[in-house]
Amino acid sequence: MNAPRIALPVPTAANFEYNQRCLPLYAEAVRAAGGEPVEISLLADESVWREIAAHCDGVLLPGSPADVDPARFGEEAIDACSPADPAREALDYLLLNDAEKLGKPVLGICFGVQSMNTWRGGKLVQDLVPSPVNHGAGPSVAIAHTALVAVDSLLGSLVDRSEAEEVDGYFRLPVNTSHHQAVAVPGDDLRIVARCPEDAVIEAVEADTSEGRFLLGVQWHPERSTAISGTSRAMFARLVEEARGFQQKKAGV
């Protein structure tokens, strides 16, 4: 059986340099985990998106310099809100709907978790208030702060114990960070499974355990830290493992 195919939207329709710099990191993380990344152009027709989605076994929603259109959660954009990327939002929602219908696994990263959350009817913080934590630290900072990850969660099951101390039912996981927005209100049947301890910013959500599927979104960038973080590698490994299970089920194995 071939490697599981992971749908991977090109991050943005508006910034070629960003795509060139960032997209290979996601693709390589998928390959290293045993999957086949399938990059999807935002410039393609919706019919092409649907055809590609039909032949993929899982979904990876990457980061983006855009912000989700606040109209998605019933608000008007404030001045600090970056321009929306309608094509990226449309593709994300198409892939999420396809995954929901068929039971495919989904991993959302940064913009990806925000897109996932609004798709489920949740709300976002349009701009984080000043805090002791520099959430916009950027890719040059390998570890910007920690995230308290619930031990009894899907994400918690992926945490490498060698890099995260357990305290009172939470793993204190070091993470990088490059965002100015975050989940404000989780979407339907999504639960908060990680927060920043300094300011309580939501750092990860996942599908309620009763759904029995892999739907996980994190606010940081595990694709940047696979060389130094077993937890980062485990996220992509689990995505590919779940995609392989979907692939086998589809094939009747």
PDB file of C-alpha atoms in Angstrom:
ATOM      1  CA  MET A   1       0.000   0.000   0.000  1.00  0.00           C
ATOM      2  CA  ASN A   2       1.273   3.482  -0.849  1.00  0.00           C
ATOM      3  CA  ALA A   3       2.133   6.099   1.733  1.00  0.00           C
ATOM      4  CA  PRO A   4      -0.929   7.904   3.131  1.00  0.00           C
ATOM      5  CA  ARG A   5      -1.635  11.101   1.183  1.00  0.00           C
ATOM      6  CA  ILE A   6      -1.922  14.238   3.305  1.00  0.00           C
ATOM      7  CA  ALA A   7      -3.724  17.233   1.786  1.00  0.00           C
ATOM      8  CA  LEU A   8      -1.639  20.364   2.362  1.00  0.00           C
ATOM      9  CA  PRO A   9      -2.997  23.750   1.235  1.00  0.00           C
ATOM     10  CA  VAL A  10      -0.431  26.261   0.016  1.00  0.00           C
ATOM     11  CA  PRO A  11      -0.387  28.692   2.971  1.00  0.00           C
ATOM     12  CA  THR A  12      -1.368  31.915   1.212  1.00  0.00           C
ATOM     13  CA  ALA A  13      -2.453  33.286  -2.148  1.00  0.00           C
ATOM     14  CA  ALA A  14      -0.826  36.647  -1.487  1.00  0.00           C
ATOM     15  CA  ASN A  15       2.767  36.013  -0.341  1.00  0.00           C
ATOM     16  CA  PHE A  16       4.969  33.888  -2.597  1.00  0.00           C
ATOM     17  CA  GLU A  17       8.050  34.352  -0.402  1.00  0.00           C
ATOM     18  CA  TYR A  18       6.188  33.059   2.655  1.00  0.00           C
ATOM     19  CA  ASN A  19       5.076  29.972   0.741  1.00  0.00           C
ATOM     20  CA  GLN A  20       8.602  29.274  -0.512  1.00  0.00           C
ATOM     21  CA  ARG A  21      10.025  29.609   2.985  1.00  0.00           C
ATOM     22  CA  CYS A  22       7.408  27.762   4.993  1.00  0.00           C
ATOM     23  CA  LEU A  23       5.671  25.175   2.842  1.00  0.00           C
ATOM     24  CA  PRO A  24       8.724  22.862   2.572  1.00  0.00           C
ATOM     25  CA  LEU A  25       8.862  22.538   6.375  1.00  0.00           C
ATOM     26  CA  TYR A  26       5.342  21.108   6.512  1.00  0.00           C
ATOM     27  CA  ALA A  27       5.975  18.821   3.560  1.00  0.00           C
ATOM     28  CA  GLU A  28       9.207  17.474   5.022  1.00  0.00           C
ATOM     29  CA  ALA A  29       7.574  16.828   8.411  1.00  0.00           C
ATOM     30  CA  VAL A  30       4.913  14.731   6.670  1.00  0.00           C
ATOM     31  CA  ARG A  31       7.493  12.824   4.625  1.00  0.00           C
ATOM     32  CA  ALA A  32       9.631  12.143   7.696  1.00  0.00           C
ATOM     33  CA  ALA A  33       6.559  10.654   9.363  1.00  0.00           C
ATOM     34  CA  GLY A  34       5.952   8.326   6.405  1.00  0.00           C
ATOM     35  CA  GLY A  35       3.258  10.287   4.590  1.00  0.00           C
ATOM     36  CA  GLU A  36       3.030  11.836   1.148  1.00  0.00           C
ATOM     37  CA  PRO A  37       2.288  15.588   1.241  1.00  0.00           C
ATOM     38  CA  VAL A  38      -0.105  16.676  -1.503  1.00  0.00           C
ATOM     39  CA  GLU A  39       0.219  20.418  -1.991  1.00  0.00           C
ATOM     40  CA  ILE A  40      -2.983  22.128  -3.167  1.00  0.00           C
ATOM     41  CA  SER A  41      -2.783  25.439  -5.005  1.00  0.00           C
ATOM     42  CA  LEU A  42      -5.131  28.175  -3.869  1.00  0.00           C
ATOM     43  CA  LEU A  43      -5.354  29.273  -7.503  1.00  0.00           C
ATOM     44  CA  ALA A  44      -6.939  26.023  -8.694  1.00  0.00           C
ATOM     45  CA  ASP A  45     -10.662  25.660  -9.342  1.00  0.00           C
ATOM     46  CA  GLU A  46     -12.890  24.220  -6.642  1.00  0.00           C
ATOM     47  CA  SER A  47     -13.477  21.174  -8.826  1.00  0.00           C
ATOM     48  CA  VAL A  48      -9.721  20.495  -8.696  1.00  0.00           C
ATOM     49  CA  TRP A  49      -9.718  20.907  -4.913  1.00  0.00           C
ATOM     50  CA  ARG A  50     -12.508  18.369  -4.597  1.00  0.00           C
ATOM     51  CA  GLU A  51     -10.748  15.888  -6.865  1.00  0.00           C
ATOM     52  CA  ILE A  52      -7.531  16.132  -4.869  1.00  0.00           C
ATOM     53  CA  ALA A  53      -9.372  15.895  -1.547  1.00  0.00           C
ATOM     54  CA  ALA A  54     -11.104  12.716  -2.724  1.00  0.00           C
ATOM     55  CA  HIS A  55      -7.715  11.054  -3.153  1.00  0.00           C
ATOM     56  CA  CYS A  56      -6.217  12.138   0.184  1.00  0.00           C
ATOM     57  CA  ASP A  57      -6.325  10.269   3.480  1.00  0.00           C
ATOM     58  CA  GLY A  58      -5.695  13.120   5.925  1.00  0.00           C
ATOM     59  CA  VAL A  59      -5.432  16.898   6.164  1.00  0.00           C
ATOM     60  CA  LEU A  60      -2.716  19.254   7.403  1.00  0.00           C
ATOM     61  CA  LEU A  61      -3.782  22.904   7.680  1.00  0.00           C
ATOM     62  CA  PRO A  62      -0.660  25.106   7.840  1.00  0.00           C
ATOM     63  CA  GLY A  63       0.001  28.592   9.171  1.00  0.00           C
ATOM     64  CA  SER A  64      -0.462  31.742   7.110  1.00  0.00           C
ATOM     65  CA  PRO A  65       0.340  35.457   7.319  1.00  0.00           C
ATOM     66  CA  ALA A  66      -3.390  36.116   6.752  1.00  0.00           C
ATOM     67  CA  ASP A  67      -6.044  36.298   9.463  1.00  0.00           C
ATOM     68  CA  VAL A  68      -9.389  34.524   9.274  1.00  0.00           C
ATOM     69  CA  ASP A  69     -12.080  36.960   8.167  1.00  0.00           C
ATOM     70  CA  PRO A  70     -13.828  38.093  11.403  1.00  0.00           C
ATOM     71  CA  ALA A  71     -17.136  37.925   9.554  1.00  0.00           C
ATOM     72  CA  ARG A  72     -16.761  34.167   9.950  1.00  0.00           C
ATOM     73  CA  PHE A  73     -17.436  34.632  13.668  1.00  0.00           C
ATOM     74  CA  GLY A  74     -19.781  37.578  13.512  1.00  0.00           C
ATOM     75  CA  GLU A  75     -17.382  40.474  14.059  1.00  0.00           C
ATOM     76  CA  GLU A  76     -15.984  43.393  12.082  1.00  0.00           C
ATOM     77  CA  ALA A  77     -12.221  43.489  11.530  1.00  0.00           C
ATOM     78  CA  ILE A  78     -10.230  45.779  13.816  1.00  0.00           C
ATOM     79  CA  ASP A  79      -7.206  47.758  12.600  1.00  0.00           C
ATOM     80  CA  ALA A  80      -4.746  45.173  13.943  1.00  0.00           C
ATOM     81  CA  CYS A  81      -6.365  42.391  11.907  1.00  0.00           C
ATOM     82  CA  SER A  82      -4.334  41.306   8.870  1.00  0.00           C
ATOM     83  CA  PRO A  83      -6.089  40.995   5.494  1.00  0.00           C
ATOM     84  CA  ALA A  84      -8.117  37.841   4.988  1.00  0.00           C
ATOM     85  CA  ASP A  85      -7.308  35.228   2.354  1.00  0.00           C
ATOM     86  CA  PRO A  86     -10.691  34.101   0.946  1.00  0.00           C
ATOM     87  CA  ALA A  87      -9.207  31.323  -1.195  1.00  0.00           C
ATOM     88  CA  ARG A  88      -7.332  29.803   1.742  1.00  0.00           C
ATOM     89  CA  GLU A  89     -10.419  29.940   3.936  1.00  0.00           C
ATOM     90  CA  ALA A  90     -12.553  28.352   1.215  1.00  0.00           C
ATOM     91  CA  LEU A  91     -10.074  25.511   0.702  1.00  0.00           C
ATOM     92  CA  ASP A  92      -9.701  24.905   4.440  1.00  0.00           C
ATOM     93  CA  TYR A  93     -13.468  24.653   4.861  1.00  0.00           C
ATOM     94  CA  LEU A  94     -13.781  22.311   1.873  1.00  0.00           C
ATOM     95  CA  LEU A  95     -11.101  20.012   3.303  1.00  0.00           C
ATOM     96  CA  LEU A  96     -12.604  20.154   6.792  1.00  0.00           C
ATOM     97  CA  ASN A  97     -16.060  19.305   5.487  1.00  0.00           C
ATOM     98  CA  ASP A  98     -14.657  16.401   3.474  1.00  0.00           C
ATOM     99  CA  ALA A  99     -12.709  15.126   6.479  1.00  0.00           C
ATOM    100  CA  GLU A 100     -15.742  15.433   8.742  1.00  0.00           C
ATOM    101  CA  LYS A 101     -17.969  13.552   6.319  1.00  0.00           C
ATOM    102  CA  LEU A 102     -15.545  10.679   5.776  1.00  0.00           C
ATOM    103  CA  GLY A 103     -13.700  10.548   9.106  1.00  0.00           C
ATOM    104  CA  LYS A 104     -10.275  11.658   7.903  1.00  0.00           C
ATOM    105  CA  PRO A 105      -7.727  12.919  10.465  1.00  0.00           C
ATOM    106  CA  VAL A 106      -6.896  16.628  10.625  1.00  0.00           C
ATOM    107  CA  LEU A 107      -3.994  18.548  12.151  1.00  0.00           C
ATOM    108  CA  GLY A 108      -4.250  22.355  12.211  1.00  0.00           C
ATOM    109  CA  ILE A 109      -1.267  24.595  12.911  1.00  0.00           C
ATOM    110  CA  CYS A 110      -1.442  28.306  13.874  1.00  0.00           C
ATOM    111  CA  PHE A 111      -3.796  29.784  11.220  1.00  0.00           C
ATOM    112  CA  GLY A 112      -4.920  26.184  10.731  1.00  0.00           C
ATOM    113  CA  VAL A 113      -6.281  25.858  14.276  1.00  0.00           C
ATOM    114  CA  GLN A 114      -7.978  29.251  13.963  1.00  0.00           C
ATOM    115  CA  SER A 115      -9.595  28.203  10.693  1.00  0.00           C
ATOM    116  CA  MET A 116     -10.647  24.895  12.244  1.00  0.00           C
ATOM    117  CA  ASN A 117     -12.164  26.678  15.218  1.00  0.00           C
ATOM    118  CA  THR A 118     -14.259  29.097  13.175  1.00  0.00           C
ATOM    119  CA  TRP A 119     -15.383  26.234  10.918  1.00  0.00           C
ATOM    120  CA  ARG A 120     -16.777  24.612  14.051  1.00  0.00           C
ATOM    121  CA  GLY A 121     -18.584  27.869  14.967  1.00  0.00           C
ATOM    122  CA  GLY A 122     -16.017  29.206  17.431  1.00  0.00           C
ATOM    123  CA  LYS A 123     -14.628  32.726  17.872  1.00  0.00           C
ATOM    124  CA  LEU A 124     -11.135  34.209  17.772  1.00  0.00           C
ATOM    125  CA  VAL A 125      -9.287  36.944  19.628  1.00  0.00           C
ATOM    126  CA  GLN A 126      -8.510  39.402  16.824  1.00  0.00           C
ATOM    127  CA  ASP A 127      -5.437  40.812  18.542  1.00  0.00           C
ATOM    128  CA  LEU A 128      -3.885  39.623  21.784  1.00  0.00           C
ATOM    129  CA  VAL A 129      -3.568  42.255  24.492  1.00  0.00           C
ATOM    130  CA  PRO A 130      -0.063  43.179  25.725  1.00  0.00           C
ATOM    131  CA  SER A 131       1.247  40.429  27.966  1.00  0.00           C
ATOM    132  CA  PRO A 132       4.520  39.194  29.503  1.00  0.00           C
ATOM    133  CA  VAL A 133       4.545  36.616  26.684  1.00  0.00           C
ATOM    134  CA  ASN A 134       5.724  37.591  23.215  1.00  0.00           C
ATOM    135  CA  HIS A 135       3.337  35.457  21.177  1.00  0.00           C
ATOM    136  CA  GLY A 136       4.698  36.986  17.974  1.00  0.00           C
ATOM    137  CA  ALA A 137       8.288  35.955  18.682  1.00  0.00           C
ATOM    138  CA  GLY A 138       8.760  34.445  15.218  1.00  0.00           C
ATOM    139  CA  PRO A 139      10.783  31.606  13.685  1.00  0.00           C
ATOM    140  CA  SER A 140      14.160  32.825  14.970  1.00  0.00           C
ATOM    141  CA  VAL A 141      13.111  31.991  18.567  1.00  0.00           C
ATOM    142  CA  ALA A 142      13.175  28.223  19.095  1.00  0.00           C
ATOM    143  CA  ILE A 143      11.448  28.302  22.500  1.00  0.00           C
ATOM    144  CA  ALA A 144       9.318  31.346  23.288  1.00  0.00           C
ATOM    145  CA  HIS A 145       7.257  30.119  26.250  1.00  0.00           C
ATOM    146  CA  THR A 146       5.616  27.003  27.648  1.00  0.00           C
ATOM    147  CA  ALA A 147       2.156  25.553  27.139  1.00  0.00           C
ATOM    148  CA  LEU A 148       0.329  23.648  29.851  1.00  0.00           C
ATOM    149  CA  VAL A 149      -1.015  20.541  28.094  1.00  0.00           C
ATOM    150  CA  ALA A 150      -3.721  18.446  29.731  1.00  0.00           C
ATOM    151  CA  VAL A 151      -2.303  15.011  30.479  1.00  0.00           C
ATOM    152  CA  ASP A 152      -5.671  13.345  29.791  1.00  0.00           C
ATOM    153  CA  SER A 153      -5.939  14.561  26.208  1.00  0.00           C
ATOM    154  CA  LEU A 154      -5.017  13.372  22.741  1.00  0.00           C
ATOM    155  CA  LEU A 155      -2.322  16.037  22.630  1.00  0.00           C
ATOM    156  CA  GLY A 156      -1.124  14.953  26.059  1.00  0.00           C
ATOM    157  CA  SER A 157      -0.678  11.406  24.779  1.00  0.00           C
ATOM    158  CA  LEU A 158       1.762  12.757  22.178  1.00  0.00           C
ATOM    159  CA  VAL A 159       3.963  14.703  24.586  1.00  0.00           C
ATOM    160  CA  ASP A 160       7.530  13.445  24.902  1.00  0.00           C
ATOM    161  CA  ARG A 161       8.072  13.099  28.659  1.00  0.00           C
ATOM    162  CA  SER A 162      11.756  13.940  28.262  1.00  0.00           C
ATOM    163  CA  GLU A 163      10.919  17.519  27.235  1.00  0.00           C
ATOM    164  CA  ALA A 164       7.912  18.310  29.422  1.00  0.00           C
ATOM    165  CA  GLU A 165       7.609  18.150  33.202  1.00  0.00           C
ATOM    166  CA  GLU A 166       4.259  16.984  34.586  1.00  0.00           C
ATOM    167  CA  VAL A 167       2.735  19.226  37.259  1.00  0.00           C
ATOM    168  CA  ASP A 168      -0.788  18.883  38.665  1.00  0.00           C
ATOM    169  CA  GLY A 169      -2.213  17.072  35.654  1.00  0.00           C
ATOM    170  CA  TYR A 170      -0.476  19.162  32.989  1.00  0.00           C
ATOM    171  CA  PHE A 171       2.681  18.829  30.947  1.00  0.00           C
ATOM    172  CA  ARG A 172       4.717  22.045  30.813  1.00  0.00           C
ATOM    173  CA  LEU A 173       5.755  21.870  27.177  1.00  0.00           C
ATOM    174  CA  PRO A 174       8.263  24.373  25.655  1.00  0.00           C
ATOM    175  CA  VAL A 175       6.928  25.804  22.383  1.00  0.00           C
ATOM    176  CA  ASN A 176       7.769  28.353  19.718  1.00  0.00           C
ATOM    177  CA  THR A 177       5.269  31.029  18.717  1.00  0.00           C
ATOM    178  CA  SER A 178       4.355  33.329  15.790  1.00  0.00           C
ATOM    179  CA  HIS A 179       0.836  34.677  16.189  1.00  0.00           C
ATOM    180  CA  HIS A 180      -1.188  37.677  17.313  1.00  0.00           C
ATOM    181  CA  GLN A 181      -4.580  35.966  17.304  1.00  0.00           C
ATOM    182  CA  ALA A 182      -5.867  32.923  19.177  1.00  0.00           C
ATOM    183  CA  VAL A 183      -8.956  30.886  19.928  1.00  0.00           C
ATOM    184  CA  ALA A 184     -11.351  32.908  22.099  1.00  0.00           C
ATOM    185  CA  VAL A 185     -14.359  30.562  22.266  1.00  0.00           C
ATOM    186  CA  PRO A 186     -13.885  26.929  21.174  1.00  0.00           C
ATOM    187  CA  GLY A 187     -16.100  25.706  18.361  1.00  0.00           C
ATOM    188  CA  ASP A 188     -18.733  23.017  18.689  1.00  0.00           C
ATOM    189  CA  ASP A 189     -17.425  19.850  20.351  1.00  0.00           C
ATOM    190  CA  LEU A 190     -13.886  21.228  20.591  1.00  0.00           C
ATOM    191  CA  ARG A 191     -12.232  21.275  23.982  1.00  0.00           C
ATOM    192  CA  ILE A 192      -9.334  23.356  25.235  1.00  0.00           C
ATOM    193  CA  VAL A 193      -6.350  21.108  25.942  1.00  0.00           C
ATOM    194  CA  ALA A 194      -3.488  23.606  26.317  1.00  0.00           C
ATOM    195  CA  ARG A 195      -2.991  27.167  27.548  1.00  0.00           C
ATOM    196  CA  CYS A 196      -0.068  29.507  28.046  1.00  0.00           C
ATOM    197  CA  PRO A 197       0.422  29.630  31.843  1.00  0.00           C
ATOM    198  CA  GLU A 198       1.471  33.289  31.931  1.00  0.00           C
ATOM    199  CA  ASP A 199      -1.629  34.799  30.300  1.00  0.00           C
ATOM    200  CA  ALA A 200      -4.080  31.890  29.770  1.00  0.00           C
ATOM    201  CA  VAL A 201      -4.047  32.230  25.964  1.00  0.00           C
ATOM    202  CA  ILE A 202      -5.511  29.074  24.418  1.00  0.00           C
ATOM    203  CA  GLU A 203      -2.717  27.103  22.750  1.00  0.00           C
ATOM    204  CA  ALA A 204      -4.506  23.953  21.549  1.00  0.00           C
ATOM    205  CA  VAL A 205      -7.966  22.499  20.994  1.00  0.00           C
ATOM    206  CA  GLU A 206      -9.057  19.060  19.912  1.00  0.00           C
ATOM    207  CA  ALA A 207     -12.215  17.129  19.144  1.00  0.00           C
ATOM    208  CA  ASP A 208     -14.145  15.905  22.142  1.00  0.00           C
ATOM    209  CA  THR A 209     -13.049  12.368  22.937  1.00  0.00           C
ATOM    210  CA  SER A 210     -16.592  11.114  22.250  1.00  0.00           C
ATOM    211  CA  GLU A 211     -16.020  11.801  18.540  1.00  0.00           C
ATOM    212  CA  GLY A 212     -13.303   9.167  18.445  1.00  0.00           C
ATOM    213  CA  ARG A 213     -11.313  10.869  15.690  1.00  0.00           C
ATOM    214  CA  PHE A 214      -8.075  12.784  15.237  1.00  0.00           C
ATOM    215  CA  LEU A 215      -8.965  16.484  15.012  1.00  0.00           C
ATOM    216  CA  LEU A 216      -6.226  18.504  16.695  1.00  0.00           C
ATOM    217  CA  GLY A 217      -5.164  22.123  16.403  1.00  0.00           C
ATOM    218  CA  VAL A 218      -2.137  23.779  17.987  1.00  0.00           C
ATOM    219  CA  GLN A 219      -1.242  27.456  18.023  1.00  0.00           C
ATOM    220  CA  TRP A 220       2.514  26.926  17.783  1.00  0.00           C
ATOM    221  CA  HIS A 221       4.590  25.529  14.890  1.00  0.00           C
ATOM    222  CA  PRO A 222       5.690  21.890  15.370  1.00  0.00           C
ATOM    223  CA  GLU A 223       6.933  21.762  11.757  1.00  0.00           C
ATOM    224  CA  ARG A 224       9.756  24.119  12.802  1.00  0.00           C
ATOM    225  CA  SER A 225      10.875  22.001  15.741  1.00  0.00           C
ATOM    226  CA  THR A 226      10.900  18.390  14.540  1.00  0.00           C
ATOM    227  CA  ALA A 227      14.710  18.310  14.864  1.00  0.00           C
ATOM    228  CA  ILE A 228      14.619  19.160  18.577  1.00  0.00           C
ATOM    229  CA  SER A 229      11.222  17.988  19.791  1.00  0.00           C
ATOM    230  CA  GLY A 230       9.918  14.451  20.069  1.00  0.00           C
ATOM    231  CA  THR A 231       6.460  15.904  20.690  1.00  0.00           C
ATOM    232  CA  SER A 232       6.556  17.739  17.371  1.00  0.00           C
ATOM    233  CA  ARG A 233       7.552  14.568  15.535  1.00  0.00           C
ATOM    234  CA  ALA A 234       4.826  12.628  17.342  1.00  0.00           C
ATOM    235  CA  MET A 235       2.109  14.999  16.079  1.00  0.00           C
ATOM    236  CA  PHE A 236       2.985  14.336  12.450  1.00  0.00           C
ATOM    237  CA  ALA A 237       3.530  10.628  13.116  1.00  0.00           C
ATOM    238  CA  ARG A 238       0.050  10.344  14.630  1.00  0.00           C
ATOM    239  CA  LEU A 239      -1.517  12.268  11.737  1.00  0.00           C
ATOM    240  CA  VAL A 240       0.073   9.877   9.253  1.00  0.00           C
ATOM    241  CA  GLU A 241      -0.802   6.834  11.371  1.00  0.00           C
ATOM    242  CA  GLU A 242      -4.441   7.893  11.495  1.00  0.00           C
ATOM    243  CA  ALA A 243      -4.388   8.599   7.756  1.00  0.00           C
ATOM    244  CA  ARG A 244      -2.999   5.123   7.154  1.00  0.00           C
ATOM    245  CA  GLY A 245      -5.876   3.681   9.173  1.00  0.00           C
ATOM    246  CA  PHE A 246      -8.339   5.630   7.007  1.00  0.00           C
ATOM    247  CA  GLN A 247      -6.550   4.450   3.865  1.00  0.00           C
ATOM    248  CA  GLN A 248      -6.785   0.818   4.960  1.00  0.00           C
ATOM    249  CA  LYS A 249     -10.436   1.152   5.907  1.00  0.00           C
ATOM    250  CA  LYS A 250     -11.197   2.679   2.516  1.00  0.00           C
ATOM    251  CA  ALA A 251      -9.392  -0.213   0.825  1.00  0.00           C
ATOM    252  CA  GLY A 252     -11.234  -2.755   2.949  1.00  0.00           C
ATOM    253  CA  VAL A 253      -8.031  -4.062   4.522  1.00  0.00           C
TER     254      VAL A 253
END
